[in-house]
PDB file of C-alpha atoms in Angstrom:
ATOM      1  CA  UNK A   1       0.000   0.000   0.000  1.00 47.00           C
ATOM      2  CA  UNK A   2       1.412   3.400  -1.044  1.00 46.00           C
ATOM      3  CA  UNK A   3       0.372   7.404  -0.879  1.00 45.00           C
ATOM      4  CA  UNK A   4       0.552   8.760  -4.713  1.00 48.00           C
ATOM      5  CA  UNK A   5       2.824  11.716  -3.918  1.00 45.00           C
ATOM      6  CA  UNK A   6       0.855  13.748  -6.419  1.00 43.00           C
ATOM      7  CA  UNK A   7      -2.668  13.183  -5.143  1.00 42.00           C
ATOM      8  CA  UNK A   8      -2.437  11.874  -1.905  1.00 50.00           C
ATOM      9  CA  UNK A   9      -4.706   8.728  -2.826  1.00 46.00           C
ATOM     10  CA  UNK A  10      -3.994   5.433  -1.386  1.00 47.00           C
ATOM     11  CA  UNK A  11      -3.179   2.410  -3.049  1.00 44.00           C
ATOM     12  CA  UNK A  12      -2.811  -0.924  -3.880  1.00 47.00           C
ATOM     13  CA  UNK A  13      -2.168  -3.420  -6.354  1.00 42.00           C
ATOM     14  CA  UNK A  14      -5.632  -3.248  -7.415  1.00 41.00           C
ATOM     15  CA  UNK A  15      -6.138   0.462  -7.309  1.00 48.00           C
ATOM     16  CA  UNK A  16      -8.494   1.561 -10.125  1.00 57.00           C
ATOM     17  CA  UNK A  17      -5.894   2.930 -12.739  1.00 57.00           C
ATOM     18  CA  UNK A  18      -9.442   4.909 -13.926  1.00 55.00           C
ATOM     19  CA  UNK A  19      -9.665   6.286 -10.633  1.00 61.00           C
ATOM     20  CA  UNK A  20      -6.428   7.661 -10.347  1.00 61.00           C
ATOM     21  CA  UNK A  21      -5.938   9.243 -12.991  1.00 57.00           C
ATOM     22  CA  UNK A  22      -9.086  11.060 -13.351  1.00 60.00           C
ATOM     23  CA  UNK A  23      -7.830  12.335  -9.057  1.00 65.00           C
ATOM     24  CA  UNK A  24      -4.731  13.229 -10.720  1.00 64.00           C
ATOM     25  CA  UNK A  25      -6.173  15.242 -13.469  1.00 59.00           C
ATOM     26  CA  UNK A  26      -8.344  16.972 -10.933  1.00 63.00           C
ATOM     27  CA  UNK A  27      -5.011  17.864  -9.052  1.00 64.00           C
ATOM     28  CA  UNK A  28      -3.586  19.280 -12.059  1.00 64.00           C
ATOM     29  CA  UNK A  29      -6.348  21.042 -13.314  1.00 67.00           C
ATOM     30  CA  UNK A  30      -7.016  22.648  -9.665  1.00 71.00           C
ATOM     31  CA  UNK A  31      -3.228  23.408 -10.001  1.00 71.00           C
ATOM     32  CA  UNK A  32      -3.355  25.363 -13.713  1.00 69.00           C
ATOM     33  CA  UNK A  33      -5.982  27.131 -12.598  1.00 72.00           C
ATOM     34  CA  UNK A  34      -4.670  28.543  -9.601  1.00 77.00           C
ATOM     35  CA  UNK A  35      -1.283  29.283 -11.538  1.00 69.00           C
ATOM     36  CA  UNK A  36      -3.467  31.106 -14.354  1.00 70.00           C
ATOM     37  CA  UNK A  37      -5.511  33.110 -11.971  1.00 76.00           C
ATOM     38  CA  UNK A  38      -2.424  34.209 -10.324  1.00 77.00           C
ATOM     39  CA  UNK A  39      -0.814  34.949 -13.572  1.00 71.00           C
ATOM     40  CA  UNK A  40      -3.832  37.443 -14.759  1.00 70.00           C
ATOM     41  CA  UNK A  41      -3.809  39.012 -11.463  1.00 75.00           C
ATOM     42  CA  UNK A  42       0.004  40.080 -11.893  1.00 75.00           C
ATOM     43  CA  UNK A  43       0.277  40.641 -15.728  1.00 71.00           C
ATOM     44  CA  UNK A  44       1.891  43.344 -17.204  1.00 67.00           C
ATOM     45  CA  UNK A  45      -0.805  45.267 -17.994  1.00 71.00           C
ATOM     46  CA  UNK A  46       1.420  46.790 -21.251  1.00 67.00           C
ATOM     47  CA  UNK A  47       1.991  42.805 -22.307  1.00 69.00           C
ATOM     48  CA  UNK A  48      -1.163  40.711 -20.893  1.00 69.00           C
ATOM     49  CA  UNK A  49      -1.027  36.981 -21.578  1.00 63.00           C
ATOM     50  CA  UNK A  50      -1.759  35.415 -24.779  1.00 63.00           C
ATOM     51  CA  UNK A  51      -5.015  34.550 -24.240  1.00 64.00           C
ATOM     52  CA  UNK A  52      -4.549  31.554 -27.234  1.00 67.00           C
ATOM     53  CA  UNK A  53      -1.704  29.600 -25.023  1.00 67.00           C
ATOM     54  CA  UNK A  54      -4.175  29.298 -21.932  1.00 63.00           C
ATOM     55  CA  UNK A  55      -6.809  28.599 -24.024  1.00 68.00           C
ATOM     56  CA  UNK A  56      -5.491  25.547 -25.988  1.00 70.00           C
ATOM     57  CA  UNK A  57      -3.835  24.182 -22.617  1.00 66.00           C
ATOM     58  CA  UNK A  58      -7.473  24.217 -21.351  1.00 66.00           C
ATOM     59  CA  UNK A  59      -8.467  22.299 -24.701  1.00 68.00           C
ATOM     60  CA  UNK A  60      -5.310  19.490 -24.084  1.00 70.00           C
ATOM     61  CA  UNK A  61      -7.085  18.822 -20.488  1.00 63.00           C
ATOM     62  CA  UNK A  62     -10.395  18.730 -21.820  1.00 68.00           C
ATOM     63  CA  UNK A  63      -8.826  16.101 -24.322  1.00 68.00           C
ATOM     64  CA  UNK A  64      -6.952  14.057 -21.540  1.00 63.00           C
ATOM     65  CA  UNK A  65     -10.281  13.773 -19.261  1.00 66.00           C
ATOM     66  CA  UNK A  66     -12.672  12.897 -22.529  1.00 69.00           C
ATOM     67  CA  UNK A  67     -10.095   9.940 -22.765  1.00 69.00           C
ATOM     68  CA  UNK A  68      -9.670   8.660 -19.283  1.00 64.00           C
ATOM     69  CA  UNK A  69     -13.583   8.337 -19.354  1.00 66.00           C
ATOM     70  CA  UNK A  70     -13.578   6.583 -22.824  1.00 66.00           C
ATOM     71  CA  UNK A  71     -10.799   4.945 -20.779  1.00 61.00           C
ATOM     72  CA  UNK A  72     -13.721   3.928 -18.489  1.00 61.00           C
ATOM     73  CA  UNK A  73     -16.407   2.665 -20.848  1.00 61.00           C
ATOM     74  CA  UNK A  74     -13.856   0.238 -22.680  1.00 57.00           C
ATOM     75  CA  UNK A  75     -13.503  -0.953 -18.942  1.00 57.00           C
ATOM     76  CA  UNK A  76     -16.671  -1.346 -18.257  1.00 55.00           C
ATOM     77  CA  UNK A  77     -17.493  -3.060 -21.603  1.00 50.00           C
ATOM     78  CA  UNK A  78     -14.805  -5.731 -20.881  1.00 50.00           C
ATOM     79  CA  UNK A  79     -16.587  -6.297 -17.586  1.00 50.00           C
ATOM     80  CA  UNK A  80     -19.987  -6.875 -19.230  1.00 48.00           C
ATOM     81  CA  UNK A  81     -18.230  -9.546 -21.109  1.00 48.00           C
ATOM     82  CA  UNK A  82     -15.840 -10.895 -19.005  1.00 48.00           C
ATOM     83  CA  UNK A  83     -19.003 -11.219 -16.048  1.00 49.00           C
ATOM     84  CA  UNK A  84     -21.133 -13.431 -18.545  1.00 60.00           C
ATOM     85  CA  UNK A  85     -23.718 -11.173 -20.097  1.00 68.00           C
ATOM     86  CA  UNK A  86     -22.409 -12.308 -23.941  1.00 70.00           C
ATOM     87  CA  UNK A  87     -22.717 -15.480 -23.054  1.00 72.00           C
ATOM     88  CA  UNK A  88     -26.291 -15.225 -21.009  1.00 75.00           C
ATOM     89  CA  UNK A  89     -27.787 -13.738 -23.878  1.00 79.00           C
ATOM     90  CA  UNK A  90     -27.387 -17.221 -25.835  1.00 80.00           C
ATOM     91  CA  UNK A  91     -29.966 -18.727 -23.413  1.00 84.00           C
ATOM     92  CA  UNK A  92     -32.983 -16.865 -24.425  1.00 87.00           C
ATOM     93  CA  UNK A  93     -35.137 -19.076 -25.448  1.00 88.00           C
ATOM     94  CA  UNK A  94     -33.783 -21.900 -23.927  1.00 89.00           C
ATOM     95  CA  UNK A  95     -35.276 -24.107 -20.763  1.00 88.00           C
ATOM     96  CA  UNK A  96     -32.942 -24.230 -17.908  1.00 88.00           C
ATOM     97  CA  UNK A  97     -32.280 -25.525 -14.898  1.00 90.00           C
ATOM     98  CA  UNK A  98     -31.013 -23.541 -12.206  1.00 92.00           C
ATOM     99  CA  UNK A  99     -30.507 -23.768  -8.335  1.00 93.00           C
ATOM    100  CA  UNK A 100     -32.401 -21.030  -6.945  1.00 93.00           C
ATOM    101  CA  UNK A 101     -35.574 -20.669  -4.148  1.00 94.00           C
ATOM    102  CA  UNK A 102     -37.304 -18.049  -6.801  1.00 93.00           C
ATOM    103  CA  UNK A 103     -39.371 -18.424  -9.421  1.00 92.00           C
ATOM    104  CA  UNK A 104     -42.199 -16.528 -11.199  1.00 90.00           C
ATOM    105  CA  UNK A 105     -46.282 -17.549 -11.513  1.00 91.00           C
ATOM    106  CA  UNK A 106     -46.305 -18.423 -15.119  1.00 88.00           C
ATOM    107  CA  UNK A 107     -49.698 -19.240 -16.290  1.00 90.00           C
ATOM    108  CA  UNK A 108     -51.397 -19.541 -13.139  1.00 93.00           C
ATOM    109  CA  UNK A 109     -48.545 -21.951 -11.469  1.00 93.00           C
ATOM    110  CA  UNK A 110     -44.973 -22.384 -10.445  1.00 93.00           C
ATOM    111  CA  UNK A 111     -42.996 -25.075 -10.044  1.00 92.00           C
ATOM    112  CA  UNK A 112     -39.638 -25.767  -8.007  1.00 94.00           C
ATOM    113  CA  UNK A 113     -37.403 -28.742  -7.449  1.00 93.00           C
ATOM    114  CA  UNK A 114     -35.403 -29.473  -4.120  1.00 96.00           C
ATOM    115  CA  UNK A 115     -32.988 -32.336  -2.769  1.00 96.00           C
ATOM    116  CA  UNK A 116     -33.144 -33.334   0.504  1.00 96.00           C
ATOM    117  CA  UNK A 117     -29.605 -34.910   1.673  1.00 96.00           C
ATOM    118  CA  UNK A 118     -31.009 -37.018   4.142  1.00 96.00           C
ATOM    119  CA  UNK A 119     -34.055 -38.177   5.647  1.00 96.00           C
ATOM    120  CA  UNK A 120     -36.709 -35.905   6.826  1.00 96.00           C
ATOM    121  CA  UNK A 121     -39.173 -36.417   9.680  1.00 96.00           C
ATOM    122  CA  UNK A 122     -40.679 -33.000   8.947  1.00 96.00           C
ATOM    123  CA  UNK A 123     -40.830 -30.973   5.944  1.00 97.00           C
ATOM    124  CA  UNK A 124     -42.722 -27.794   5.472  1.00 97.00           C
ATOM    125  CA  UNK A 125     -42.967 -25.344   2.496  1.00 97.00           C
ATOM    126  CA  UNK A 126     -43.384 -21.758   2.676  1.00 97.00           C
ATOM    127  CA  UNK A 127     -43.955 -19.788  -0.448  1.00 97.00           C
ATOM    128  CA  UNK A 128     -43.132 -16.294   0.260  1.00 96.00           C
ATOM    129  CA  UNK A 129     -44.164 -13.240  -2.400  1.00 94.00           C
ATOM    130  CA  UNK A 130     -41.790 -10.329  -3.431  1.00 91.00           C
ATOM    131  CA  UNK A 131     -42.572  -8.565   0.254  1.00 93.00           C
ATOM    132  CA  UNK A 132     -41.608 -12.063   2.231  1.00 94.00           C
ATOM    133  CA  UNK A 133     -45.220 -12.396   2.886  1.00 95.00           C
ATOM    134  CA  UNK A 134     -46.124 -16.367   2.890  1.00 97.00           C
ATOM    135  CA  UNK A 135     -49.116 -16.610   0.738  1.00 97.00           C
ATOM    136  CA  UNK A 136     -49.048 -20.493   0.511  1.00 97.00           C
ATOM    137  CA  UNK A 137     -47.990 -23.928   3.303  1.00 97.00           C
ATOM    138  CA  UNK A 138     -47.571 -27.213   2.093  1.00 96.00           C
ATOM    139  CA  UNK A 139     -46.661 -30.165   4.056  1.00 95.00           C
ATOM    140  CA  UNK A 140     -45.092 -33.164   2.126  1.00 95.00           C
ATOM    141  CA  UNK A 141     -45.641 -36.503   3.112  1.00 94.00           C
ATOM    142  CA  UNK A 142     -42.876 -37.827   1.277  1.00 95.00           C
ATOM    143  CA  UNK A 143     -39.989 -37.040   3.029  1.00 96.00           C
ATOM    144  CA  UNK A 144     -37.419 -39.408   2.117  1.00 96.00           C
ATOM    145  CA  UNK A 145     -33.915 -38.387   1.290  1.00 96.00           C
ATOM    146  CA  UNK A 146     -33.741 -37.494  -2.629  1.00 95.00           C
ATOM    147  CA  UNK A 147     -35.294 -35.425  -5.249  1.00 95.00           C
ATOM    148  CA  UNK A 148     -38.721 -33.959  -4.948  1.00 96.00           C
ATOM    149  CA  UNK A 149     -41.343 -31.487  -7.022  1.00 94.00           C
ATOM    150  CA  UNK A 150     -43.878 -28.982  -5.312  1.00 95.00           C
ATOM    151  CA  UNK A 151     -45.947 -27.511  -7.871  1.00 94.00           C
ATOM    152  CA  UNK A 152     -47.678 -24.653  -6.627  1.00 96.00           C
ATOM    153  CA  UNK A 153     -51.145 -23.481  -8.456  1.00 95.00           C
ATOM    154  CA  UNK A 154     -51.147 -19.817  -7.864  1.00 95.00           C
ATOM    155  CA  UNK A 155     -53.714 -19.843  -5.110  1.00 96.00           C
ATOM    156  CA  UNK A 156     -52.874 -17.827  -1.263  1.00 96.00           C
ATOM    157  CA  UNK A 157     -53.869 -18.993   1.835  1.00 96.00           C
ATOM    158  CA  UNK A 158     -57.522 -17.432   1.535  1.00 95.00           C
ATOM    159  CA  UNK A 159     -58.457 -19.554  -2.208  1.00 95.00           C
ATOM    160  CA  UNK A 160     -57.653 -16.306  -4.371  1.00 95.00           C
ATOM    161  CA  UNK A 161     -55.875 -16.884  -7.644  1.00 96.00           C
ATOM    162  CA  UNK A 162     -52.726 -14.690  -7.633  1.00 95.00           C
ATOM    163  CA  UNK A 163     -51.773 -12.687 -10.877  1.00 92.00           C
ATOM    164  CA  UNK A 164     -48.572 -14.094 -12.850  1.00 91.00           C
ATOM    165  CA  UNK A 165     -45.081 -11.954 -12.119  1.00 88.00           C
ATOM    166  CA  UNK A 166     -43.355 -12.488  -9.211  1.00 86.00           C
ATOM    167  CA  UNK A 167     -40.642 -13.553  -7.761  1.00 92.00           C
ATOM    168  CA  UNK A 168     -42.288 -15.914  -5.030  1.00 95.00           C
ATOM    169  CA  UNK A 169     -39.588 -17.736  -3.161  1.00 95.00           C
ATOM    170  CA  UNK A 170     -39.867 -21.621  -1.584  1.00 96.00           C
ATOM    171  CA  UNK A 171     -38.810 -21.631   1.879  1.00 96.00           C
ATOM    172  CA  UNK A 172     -38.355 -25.415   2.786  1.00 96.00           C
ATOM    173  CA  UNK A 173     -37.695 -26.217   6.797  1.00 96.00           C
ATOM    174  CA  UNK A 174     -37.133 -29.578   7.355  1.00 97.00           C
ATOM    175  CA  UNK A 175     -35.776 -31.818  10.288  1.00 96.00           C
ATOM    176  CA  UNK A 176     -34.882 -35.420  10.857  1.00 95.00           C
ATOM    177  CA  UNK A 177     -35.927 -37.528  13.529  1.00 93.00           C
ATOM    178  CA  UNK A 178     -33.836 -36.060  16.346  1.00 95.00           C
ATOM    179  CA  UNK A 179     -34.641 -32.275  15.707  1.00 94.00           C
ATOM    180  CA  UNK A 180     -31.286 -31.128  13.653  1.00 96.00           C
ATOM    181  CA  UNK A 181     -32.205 -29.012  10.820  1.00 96.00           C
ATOM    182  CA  UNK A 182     -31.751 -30.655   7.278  1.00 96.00           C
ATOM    183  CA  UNK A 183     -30.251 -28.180   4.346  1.00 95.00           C
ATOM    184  CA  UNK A 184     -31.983 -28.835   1.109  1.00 95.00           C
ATOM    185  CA  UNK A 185     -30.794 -28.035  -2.252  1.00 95.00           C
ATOM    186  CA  UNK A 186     -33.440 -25.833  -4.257  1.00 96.00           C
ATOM    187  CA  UNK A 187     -34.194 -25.580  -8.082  1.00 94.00           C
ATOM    188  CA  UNK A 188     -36.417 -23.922 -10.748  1.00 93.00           C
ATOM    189  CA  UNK A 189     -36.822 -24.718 -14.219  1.00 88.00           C
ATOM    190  CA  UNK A 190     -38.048 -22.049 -17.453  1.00 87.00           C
ATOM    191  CA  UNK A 191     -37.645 -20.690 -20.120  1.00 89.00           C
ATOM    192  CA  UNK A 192     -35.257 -17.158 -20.121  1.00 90.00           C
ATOM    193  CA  UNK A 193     -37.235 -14.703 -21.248  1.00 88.00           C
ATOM    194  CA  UNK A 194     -34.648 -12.094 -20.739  1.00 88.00           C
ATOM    195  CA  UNK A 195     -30.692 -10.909 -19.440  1.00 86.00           C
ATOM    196  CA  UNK A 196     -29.818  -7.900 -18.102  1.00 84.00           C
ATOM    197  CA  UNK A 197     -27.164  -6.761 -15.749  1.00 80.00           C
ATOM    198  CA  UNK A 198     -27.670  -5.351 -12.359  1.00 79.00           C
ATOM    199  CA  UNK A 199     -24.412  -3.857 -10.518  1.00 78.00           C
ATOM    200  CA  UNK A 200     -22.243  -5.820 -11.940  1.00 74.00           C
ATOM    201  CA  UNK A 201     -24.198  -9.125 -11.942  1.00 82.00           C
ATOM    202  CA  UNK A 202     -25.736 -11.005 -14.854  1.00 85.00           C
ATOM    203  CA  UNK A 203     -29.432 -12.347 -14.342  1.00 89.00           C
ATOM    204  CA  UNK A 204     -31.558 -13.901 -16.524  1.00 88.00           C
ATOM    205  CA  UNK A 205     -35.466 -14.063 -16.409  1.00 89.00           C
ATOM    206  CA  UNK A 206     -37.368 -16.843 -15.527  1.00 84.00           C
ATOM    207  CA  UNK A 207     -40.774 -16.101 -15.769  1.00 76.00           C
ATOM    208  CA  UNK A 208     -41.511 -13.369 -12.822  1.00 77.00           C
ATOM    209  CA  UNK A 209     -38.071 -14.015 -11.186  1.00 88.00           C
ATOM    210  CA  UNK A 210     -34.682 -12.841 -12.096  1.00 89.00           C
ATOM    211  CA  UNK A 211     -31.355 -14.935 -10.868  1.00 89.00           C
ATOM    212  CA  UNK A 212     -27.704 -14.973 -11.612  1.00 88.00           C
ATOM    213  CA  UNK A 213     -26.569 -16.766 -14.946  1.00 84.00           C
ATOM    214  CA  UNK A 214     -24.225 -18.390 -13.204  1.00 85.00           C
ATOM    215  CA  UNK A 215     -26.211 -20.909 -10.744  1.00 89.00           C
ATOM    216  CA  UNK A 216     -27.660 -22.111 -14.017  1.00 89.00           C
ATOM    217  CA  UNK A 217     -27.183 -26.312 -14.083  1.00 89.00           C
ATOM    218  CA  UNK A 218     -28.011 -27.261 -17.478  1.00 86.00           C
ATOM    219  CA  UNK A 219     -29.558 -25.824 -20.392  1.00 85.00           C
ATOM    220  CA  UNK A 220     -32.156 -27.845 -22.911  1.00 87.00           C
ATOM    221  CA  UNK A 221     -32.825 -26.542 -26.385  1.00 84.00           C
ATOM    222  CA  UNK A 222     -36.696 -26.330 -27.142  1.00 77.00           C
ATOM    223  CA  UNK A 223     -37.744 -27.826 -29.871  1.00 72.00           C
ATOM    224  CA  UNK A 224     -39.943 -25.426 -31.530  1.00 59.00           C
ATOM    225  CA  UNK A 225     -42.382 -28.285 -33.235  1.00 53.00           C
ATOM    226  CA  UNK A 226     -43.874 -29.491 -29.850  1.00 44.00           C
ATOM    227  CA  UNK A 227     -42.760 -26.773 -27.462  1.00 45.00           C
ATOM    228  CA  UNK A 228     -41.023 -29.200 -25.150  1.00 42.00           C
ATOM    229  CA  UNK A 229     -37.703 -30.270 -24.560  1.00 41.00           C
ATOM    230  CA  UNK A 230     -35.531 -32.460 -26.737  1.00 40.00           C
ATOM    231  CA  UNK A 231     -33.003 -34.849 -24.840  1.00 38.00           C
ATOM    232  CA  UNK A 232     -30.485 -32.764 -26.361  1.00 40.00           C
ATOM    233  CA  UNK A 233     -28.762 -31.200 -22.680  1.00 40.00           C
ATOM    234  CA  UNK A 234     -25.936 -28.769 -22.294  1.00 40.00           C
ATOM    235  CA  UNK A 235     -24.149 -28.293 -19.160  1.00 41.00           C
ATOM    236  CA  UNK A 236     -23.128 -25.137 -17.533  1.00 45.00           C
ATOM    237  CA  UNK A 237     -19.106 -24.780 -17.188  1.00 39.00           C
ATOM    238  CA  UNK A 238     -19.136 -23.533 -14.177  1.00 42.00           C
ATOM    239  CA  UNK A 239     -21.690 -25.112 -12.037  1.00 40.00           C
ATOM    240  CA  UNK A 240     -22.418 -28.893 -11.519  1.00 37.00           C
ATOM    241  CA  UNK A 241     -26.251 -30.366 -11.662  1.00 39.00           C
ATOM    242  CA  UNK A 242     -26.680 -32.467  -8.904  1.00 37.00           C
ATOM    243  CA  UNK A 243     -30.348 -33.008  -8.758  1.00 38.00           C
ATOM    244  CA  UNK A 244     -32.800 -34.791 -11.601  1.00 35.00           C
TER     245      UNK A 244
END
């Protein structure tokens, strides 16, 4: 760690080069101008500066700041890349498999997945809405360990048929027989609608419910012809499926 001895910033190894330099320009500019204010208050009034020199010296900083940001934007593009968003974008369209507690009412339902290491001897599902109300309980009676399906039909806790969107999250509490808490491993499935990036972070759309790229499991291509998937499956690089 080291104090730049011309702005006083701090840094590092990883010290945004962007960063400094635009704090360095500042210095200088703050600098030139205090040098050409005190130069037109003590001009010879019988030879005043050439107002042309100051002038295109104000132009040459104008230039260096116009390319530190440009700087910036190549940056930033190489981040959008780098984080996944090119490659996100080639999903749309396609059904995936992600692990994820979120997922959007599509058509009056919504449907997750979720592995249960071990045996349960109580499981309970929550479905929470975008506020982390619960609007819906379940209580499986199948709680072996393994994979499992809830399918959820829209409906709250009153009957009412909720409007598609979302995100509604699964909350899943389960415990085995002697009262330890069991961790299971949730999924959604759908079709991306959509990718955007959100500081930094590449989501995709699954129906009402937006998650990062990267938790995405496997990827089928739809065949157009019957709207359902062909056996045709791509795995994500960077993640692992472990669930059915």
């Amino acid at each position: 760690m080291a104090v730049d001895s011309t702005t006083g910033v701090t840094t590092n190894a990883t010290t945004d080069t962007g960063a400094l330099g635009k704090a360095r320009l500042a210095a200088n500019f703050d600098t030139f101008m205090t040098l050409l204010t005190t130069q037109l208050k003590n001009q010879d009034p019988l030879s005043p500066l050439d107002s042309n020199q100051f002038t295109q010296q104000l132009t040459q900083m104008t230039g260096v700041e116009q390319q530190i940001y440009s700087n910036d934007l190549l940056k930033q593009l190489v981040t959008n890349t780098g984080s996944g968003i090119s490659t996100a974008v080639a999903l749309i369209g396609k059904e995936v498999k992600a692990t994820s507690a979120d997922a959007g009412l599509v058509k009056g339902k919504a449907d997750w997945s979720y592995t249960l290491p071990s045996a349960a001897d109580s499981v309970q599902i929550e479905v929470l809405d975008a506020n982390g109300k619960v609007v819906q309980v379940a209580s499986p009676t199948d709680k072996t360990a393994g994979d499992h399906t809830y399918s959820w039909n829209g409906k709250d806790l009153t009957g009412k048929q909720l409007a598609d969107g979302g995100p509604y999250t699964m909350k899943i509490t389960a415990k085995d027989a002697s009262g330890a808490a069991i961790t299971p491993t949730v999924f959604v499935k759908g079709v991306v609608t959509g990718v955007q990036q959100t500081n930094g972070k590449t989501l995709i759309t699954l129906g009402g419910a937006q998650i990062p790229w990267e938790t995405v499991t496997s990827i089928n291509q739809i065949d157009s012809a019957s709207t359902s998937s062909t056996s045709s499956t791509t795995t994500n690089p960077a993640t692992t499926d472990t669930a059915a």
